[in-house]
XYZ file of C-alpha atoms in Angstrom:
455
model
C -0.244 0.200 0.326
C 0.583 3.231 -0.780
C 0.730 6.222 2.251
C -0.194 9.925 1.698
C 2.237 10.853 -1.606
C 4.770 12.643 -0.250
C 3.411 16.789 -1.779
C 0.781 16.516 0.928
C 3.964 17.686 3.878
C 3.914 20.929 3.669
C 6.763 23.681 4.246
C 7.435 23.733 8.779
C 9.287 26.256 10.136
C 10.497 27.014 13.945
C 6.972 27.943 14.502
C 5.832 24.355 13.982
C 3.517 23.521 16.616
C 4.260 20.524 18.294
C 2.195 17.961 18.962
C 0.972 16.760 23.220
C -2.495 16.139 25.128
C -5.113 14.793 23.302
C -7.111 17.549 25.197
C -5.341 19.737 22.605
C -6.980 18.295 19.323
C -10.212 18.279 21.154
C -12.641 21.164 20.384
C -15.379 19.341 20.667
C -17.546 17.128 22.622
C -21.398 16.481 19.951
C -24.703 15.560 21.878
C -23.698 12.034 22.696
C -20.565 12.904 24.525
C -17.754 11.932 21.859
C -14.906 13.688 21.060
C -15.107 15.956 17.653
C -12.043 16.381 16.230
C -10.326 18.735 13.813
C -8.389 17.006 11.321
C -5.369 18.517 11.495
C -2.304 18.679 8.096
C 1.259 18.341 9.948
C 2.879 18.656 12.260
C 7.039 16.919 13.604
C 8.061 15.276 16.908
C 11.297 16.034 18.003
C 13.560 13.158 19.349
C 16.605 14.796 20.884
C 18.133 16.468 17.650
C 16.122 13.953 15.604
C 12.191 15.566 13.577
C 9.503 13.646 13.128
C 7.419 15.180 9.959
C 3.883 14.283 9.501
C 0.876 14.752 8.319
C -2.980 13.762 10.320
C -6.098 13.444 8.512
C -9.226 12.406 11.211
C -12.356 10.615 9.325
C -15.475 11.061 11.429
C -16.254 11.704 15.072
C -14.087 9.471 17.969
C -15.967 5.823 18.411
C -16.984 4.940 22.057
C -13.738 2.591 21.671
C -11.315 4.802 19.983
C -10.802 5.972 16.524
C -9.048 3.498 14.601
C -5.567 4.347 13.534
C -3.654 3.630 9.826
C -0.034 4.470 9.696
C 1.556 4.600 5.724
C 5.166 4.447 4.881
C 5.980 6.251 2.143
C 9.007 4.819 -0.496
C 12.572 5.897 -0.288
C 12.269 8.709 -3.102
C 8.658 10.418 -1.663
C 9.601 12.097 1.180
C 10.933 15.900 0.246
C 9.140 18.006 2.676
C 8.811 20.972 0.148
C 6.197 19.462 -2.219
C 3.367 20.563 -2.017
C -0.609 19.252 -0.895
C -2.533 18.277 -3.303
C -5.649 17.603 -1.904
C -6.691 14.456 -4.452
C -4.134 12.550 -2.592
C -6.664 13.349 0.481
C -9.158 12.653 -1.274
C -8.872 9.504 -2.710
C -7.722 8.050 1.159
C -11.187 8.977 2.134
C -12.194 6.980 -0.429
C -10.872 3.574 1.603
C -10.460 5.034 5.257
C -13.756 4.268 7.396
C -15.058 7.394 9.302
C -14.205 7.143 13.074
C -10.123 6.852 12.291
C -7.172 8.289 12.028
C -4.911 8.438 9.269
C -0.963 8.810 9.550
C 1.442 10.021 6.980
C 5.487 9.378 8.257
C 7.688 11.002 6.851
C 11.583 9.919 7.373
C 12.684 10.653 10.803
C 16.273 12.941 9.965
C 19.079 14.240 11.822
C 18.041 17.835 12.293
C 20.633 20.089 10.401
C 22.383 17.506 8.623
C 20.421 15.437 6.656
C 21.690 12.515 7.399
C 19.162 10.323 7.568
C 17.792 11.839 3.621
C 15.073 9.601 2.897
C 15.997 8.005 -0.144
C 17.527 4.673 1.456
C 15.663 0.722 2.165
C 15.792 1.671 6.258
C 14.801 5.361 5.631
C 11.836 4.712 8.609
C 13.615 1.943 10.710
C 17.027 4.368 11.648
C 17.805 4.474 15.377
C 15.571 7.482 15.634
C 12.445 6.187 13.446
C 12.570 3.057 15.797
C 12.961 4.518 19.005
C 9.848 6.701 17.766
C 8.234 3.917 16.811
C 8.293 2.563 20.972
C 4.149 3.443 20.335
C 3.357 2.917 17.469
C 1.164 5.821 16.762
C 4.129 7.608 16.437
C 3.829 10.175 19.501
C 5.619 11.534 22.482
C 3.446 9.534 25.467
C 0.298 7.531 26.084
C -1.449 10.434 26.553
C -1.439 11.823 23.036
C -3.468 8.939 22.017
C -5.818 8.651 24.344
C -8.718 8.744 21.686
C -6.681 6.515 19.383
C -8.156 2.395 20.194
C -5.153 0.192 20.358
C -6.846 -2.591 18.653
C -7.074 -0.528 15.883
C -3.479 0.545 14.893
C -2.509 -0.650 10.975
C 0.998 -0.578 9.307
C 1.011 -0.208 6.080
C 3.942 0.974 4.045
C 5.310 1.325 -0.420
C 8.670 0.365 -1.305
C 11.229 1.485 1.355
C 7.808 1.907 3.035
C 7.924 -1.877 2.824
C 10.239 -3.054 3.664
C 9.988 -1.181 6.957
C 6.960 -3.552 6.935
C 8.589 -6.046 7.264
C 10.704 -4.805 10.019
C 8.154 -3.008 11.797
C 6.004 -5.717 11.763
C 8.037 -8.751 13.182
C 10.050 -6.725 16.024
C 6.763 -5.108 17.309
C 3.537 -8.141 16.172
C 1.598 -7.673 19.833
C 1.208 -3.470 18.779
C -0.398 -4.348 15.262
C -3.836 -4.906 14.695
C -3.196 -6.074 11.462
C -0.130 -4.844 8.528
C 0.102 -4.368 4.757
C 3.331 -4.775 2.951
C 3.542 -3.064 -0.948
C 6.055 -3.630 -2.895
C 9.664 -3.496 -0.169
C 11.622 -6.474 0.714
C 12.340 -8.381 2.942
C 16.028 -8.437 3.751
C 17.006 -10.428 6.495
C 13.086 -10.509 8.487
C 11.595 -13.940 9.760
C 8.387 -13.453 10.670
C 7.571 -16.125 13.232
C 6.358 -13.323 15.520
C 3.548 -13.467 13.557
C 1.075 -15.672 15.092
C -1.289 -12.704 15.664
C -0.997 -10.384 13.385
C -2.617 -10.129 9.787
C -0.155 -9.586 7.550
C -0.988 -8.974 3.689
C 1.803 -8.153 1.174
C 1.636 -7.120 -2.470
C 3.351 -6.594 -4.977
C 3.565 -6.725 -9.553
C 3.600 -9.330 -11.320
C 7.135 -7.302 -13.300
C 8.377 -5.397 -10.332
C 12.003 -7.792 -10.671
C 14.019 -4.443 -9.572
C 15.446 -6.057 -6.002
C 13.510 -8.883 -6.168
C 10.757 -7.806 -5.048
C 8.625 -9.764 -6.246
C 9.991 -13.397 -6.564
C 10.900 -11.892 -2.416
C 7.469 -10.971 -2.135
C 6.053 -14.555 -3.293
C 8.684 -16.289 -1.369
C 7.509 -14.360 1.869
C 3.732 -15.352 0.996
C 5.453 -19.066 1.255
C 7.349 -18.903 4.110
C 3.836 -18.180 6.345
C 2.105 -20.694 4.087
C 4.397 -22.613 6.577
C 4.384 -21.163 9.447
C 0.479 -21.121 9.707
C 0.263 -24.566 8.476
C 2.894 -25.954 11.318
C 0.521 -23.949 14.136
C -3.264 -24.294 12.542
C -5.927 -20.879 13.267
C -2.737 -18.560 12.989
C -0.128 -16.459 10.458
C -2.919 -15.322 8.963
C -1.767 -13.704 5.681
C -3.027 -12.777 1.654
C -0.224 -12.378 -1.235
C -1.545 -10.459 -4.025
C 0.469 -10.319 -7.559
C -0.725 -8.280 -10.151
C -0.845 -8.972 -13.337
C -2.558 -5.268 -15.360
C -0.427 -2.374 -15.202
C -1.756 1.552 -15.458
C 0.987 2.554 -16.023
C 4.446 1.502 -17.369
C 6.399 1.083 -14.177
C 6.259 -2.045 -12.944
C 6.915 -1.126 -9.255
C 4.656 1.359 -9.708
C 1.466 0.209 -11.122
C -0.267 -1.201 -8.911
C -0.174 1.983 -6.189
C -3.173 2.694 -6.857
C -4.472 0.234 -4.431
C -4.786 2.458 -1.198
C -6.749 5.837 -2.861
C -10.042 3.224 -3.832
C -8.909 0.764 -6.438
C -11.039 -2.033 -4.758
C -10.859 -4.667 -7.551
C -8.347 -6.110 -9.515
C -6.724 -8.543 -11.012
C -4.003 -10.779 -9.575
C -2.235 -13.972 -9.848
C -3.939 -17.380 -8.392
C -0.992 -19.654 -8.656
C 1.851 -18.846 -7.246
C 4.526 -22.003 -6.523
C 3.179 -21.724 -10.500
C 4.234 -19.067 -11.516
C 7.636 -18.546 -8.988
C 8.847 -21.320 -11.061
C 7.211 -20.922 -14.657
C 6.068 -16.431 -14.797
C 4.448 -16.714 -18.528
C 2.719 -19.568 -17.644
C 1.661 -18.342 -13.857
C -0.250 -15.574 -15.422
C -2.892 -18.162 -16.838
C -4.650 -17.814 -13.323
C -5.808 -14.610 -12.923
C -8.713 -13.380 -10.514
C -10.262 -10.031 -9.931
C -10.848 -9.971 -6.397
C -11.272 -6.292 -4.175
C -7.070 -5.608 -3.312
C -7.342 -1.918 -1.319
C -5.165 -2.672 1.669
C -7.594 -0.232 3.653
C -10.255 -2.442 3.771
C -7.763 -6.005 4.088
C -6.244 -5.233 7.444
C -10.051 -3.004 8.087
C -10.992 -5.966 8.841
C -9.256 -7.376 12.103
C -9.270 -6.349 15.795
C -5.914 -6.755 16.944
C -6.449 -10.367 20.198
C -4.088 -8.260 22.987
C -4.340 -11.242 24.842
C -3.796 -14.490 22.152
C -3.717 -17.875 23.337
C -0.655 -18.743 21.046
C 2.781 -16.653 21.391
C 5.349 -17.393 19.435
C 8.934 -14.553 20.364
C 11.449 -14.822 17.754
C 14.539 -13.042 19.700
C 15.972 -11.955 17.368
C 13.367 -9.195 15.861
C 13.209 -6.742 18.606
C 12.653 -3.441 18.318
C 16.742 -1.947 18.000
C 17.561 1.006 20.322
C 19.417 3.625 20.795
C 21.999 2.782 22.727
C 23.326 6.059 23.939
C 20.007 5.730 26.843
C 18.414 2.295 28.018
C 20.028 -0.383 26.410
C 17.649 -2.433 28.557
C 14.502 -0.717 26.591
C 11.986 -2.190 28.360
C 9.483 -2.348 25.231
C 12.646 -4.678 23.170
C 11.459 -7.493 26.215
C 7.528 -8.054 26.488
C 5.314 -9.661 24.281
C 1.684 -9.870 24.304
C 2.321 -11.422 27.946
C 6.173 -12.776 27.281
C 9.022 -11.193 28.852
C 12.404 -10.637 29.704
C 13.444 -10.063 32.940
C 16.978 -10.795 32.798
C 18.152 -9.187 29.815
C 20.146 -11.561 26.956
C 21.513 -11.967 23.430
C 20.059 -15.495 22.998
C 18.754 -15.588 20.014
C 16.093 -18.780 20.653
C 12.034 -18.605 20.010
C 9.853 -19.022 22.787
C 6.556 -20.922 21.326
C 3.368 -20.900 24.963
C 0.470 -20.680 25.788
C -2.407 -20.163 28.183
C -5.673 -22.364 29.359
C -7.698 -19.749 31.475
C -9.885 -23.553 31.875
C -7.263 -25.304 33.724
C -5.694 -22.413 34.528
C -2.101 -23.207 32.841
C 0.962 -21.466 31.269
C 2.588 -24.098 28.806
C 6.149 -23.341 27.216
C 7.128 -25.860 24.141
C 10.097 -26.883 25.321
C 12.214 -29.428 27.856
C 14.421 -26.501 29.705
C 13.361 -24.144 31.840
C 14.743 -20.357 30.089
C 16.680 -18.686 33.320
C 15.768 -14.712 31.439
C 11.898 -16.401 30.688
C 8.685 -15.170 32.542
C 5.463 -15.035 32.378
C 2.685 -11.668 32.344
C -0.670 -12.680 34.091
C -4.056 -10.457 33.826
C -7.511 -11.952 35.422
C -9.064 -11.781 31.785
C -6.001 -14.911 31.652
C -6.335 -16.699 34.406
C -8.383 -17.089 38.302
C -6.312 -15.276 40.827
C -8.366 -17.474 43.128
C -6.414 -20.172 41.997
C -3.077 -22.049 42.039
C -1.738 -21.315 38.616
C 0.015 -24.205 37.061
C 3.342 -23.950 34.975
C 4.404 -26.493 32.750
C 7.018 -27.408 30.276
C 6.202 -29.012 27.218
C 9.329 -31.321 25.615
C 9.344 -31.208 21.322
C 4.875 -30.314 21.818
C 4.318 -33.615 23.046
C 3.945 -34.759 26.389
C 3.926 -31.512 28.925
C 5.700 -31.918 32.248
C 4.955 -29.497 35.569
C 7.056 -28.181 36.315
C 4.831 -25.964 39.285
C 2.486 -24.193 41.274
C 1.893 -20.602 42.165
C -0.050 -18.438 43.825
C 0.111 -14.904 42.138
C -1.881 -11.960 43.358
C -2.956 -8.428 41.869
C 0.922 -6.076 42.309
C 0.288 -3.303 41.866
C 4.160 -2.509 40.907
C 3.522 -4.930 38.110
C 1.019 -3.300 36.302
C 2.366 -0.094 36.504
C 6.120 -1.271 35.249
C 3.658 -2.942 32.184
C 1.548 0.733 31.777
C 5.050 1.993 31.896
C 6.853 -0.214 29.522
C 4.376 0.243 26.114
C 2.136 2.829 27.401
C -1.303 0.478 26.440
C -3.428 0.674 28.976
C -4.809 -3.240 27.121
C -1.233 -4.318 27.572
C -1.328 -4.164 31.608
C -0.977 -6.870 33.801
C -1.438 -7.496 37.665
C 1.674 -10.580 38.591
C 3.980 -12.148 36.688
C 5.740 -15.764 37.452
C 9.178 -15.766 36.599
C 12.002 -18.327 35.365
C 14.921 -17.901 37.736
C 18.304 -19.502 37.907
C 20.132 -20.388 41.032
C 23.979 -22.037 42.890
C 24.756 -22.750 45.393
C 27.936 -24.522 46.376
C 27.911 -27.828 47.525
C 31.761 -29.962 48.143
C 33.027 -26.692 46.407
C 32.658 -26.685 43.136
C 29.017 -24.878 42.460
C 25.407 -26.339 40.941
C 23.042 -24.839 39.384
C 19.834 -25.165 37.804
C 16.622 -22.607 37.485
C 12.951 -22.434 39.586
C 10.457 -20.101 38.822
C 8.759 -17.922 41.469
C 6.019 -14.691 41.754
C 8.097 -11.641 40.671
C 7.673 -8.621 43.170
C 8.767 -6.194 40.476
C 9.528 -6.955 36.086
C 12.894 -7.387 35.903
C 16.389 -8.116 37.609
C 18.827 -6.412 36.096
């Protein structure tokens, strides 16, 4: 999906207003008590010596649950701030975005006065400052600034270099998005394990061969196919490969998908196309391929029953600040109480009926913990923790009595700024050591945590 073209960005000077609190954009309430929010056309955020410019459009009044939020990431040549606004871009998006929604089109995070990040690179949206901004997927400096957004309806969409970023941010911050949409990007070394509960749609033109966009997109879909087969009911995804072109440039031939084009011809036999593109083009169908329509089908479940967490896919963080940045250490209801450079993948489930957590491995990792809420398990009953080697036979590791811990609630809110990812208790594995006959003996136990982190 191509976000709003960079022509929608205006020049920002020293007198530009700063985005602060939601009260500053709420101008009235209707008779039902809903917020009526003005549509802001441009703004900027400051982080250290970086500036993140963006446009923001609001459609309709605030629903009771909060606005749905759509974040659009531009391509690497769509970033020149001097371009002027052309309203037809916004009009096209209005045809797709539902009422009661906010659309944010981001410009790359630029280093003030130096142009170090010039917006023309493939990683323009996940340079260190851009990833710092993405701690909160609404790209605002505090959770209070987005109190009118429903955190279960945050959608990420990007085209070209923005598509590269969708691959990266979708996997690094999978627990924050309801669904994501990638157009004409390249996955690089991204691994897709973390997308078990984050639906993703991939689209590309069949002749978009620059940097192997077309074949890499299809190969990514095949990887997701394999994950979905291994985990039935998870890894929801689609892949649309377009064959019709309104213009001659293959890379941009289908970029109107987000701006009103609702039906288009796509390939249906991607396995044949991958081996023999000419023969693969014989099998086509026409269907709704609108990017915003696709992601809008999905609402985030903040408490999925199963979580798959590949530690290789975690957000980067500017090491000048906090090397143990909390958001890097929490993923849905799993967390690292002690940071680690491990590249392992955790697969865990919880079961409300049996009041149990299951970790699908033979050994207990000393750095891992479970976050608990009263909607997940019954705090009046003991909570069971099982190891399940090879996913076959479960082994009881221990039973634990938990209670509401206000410090854990505060820490989990502070870590992600999301009131739907707040937990009231934690159980963590921890390594124990004792000297026996002059030789240190080590083993792993589990305990109810009184605070989130141990380092």
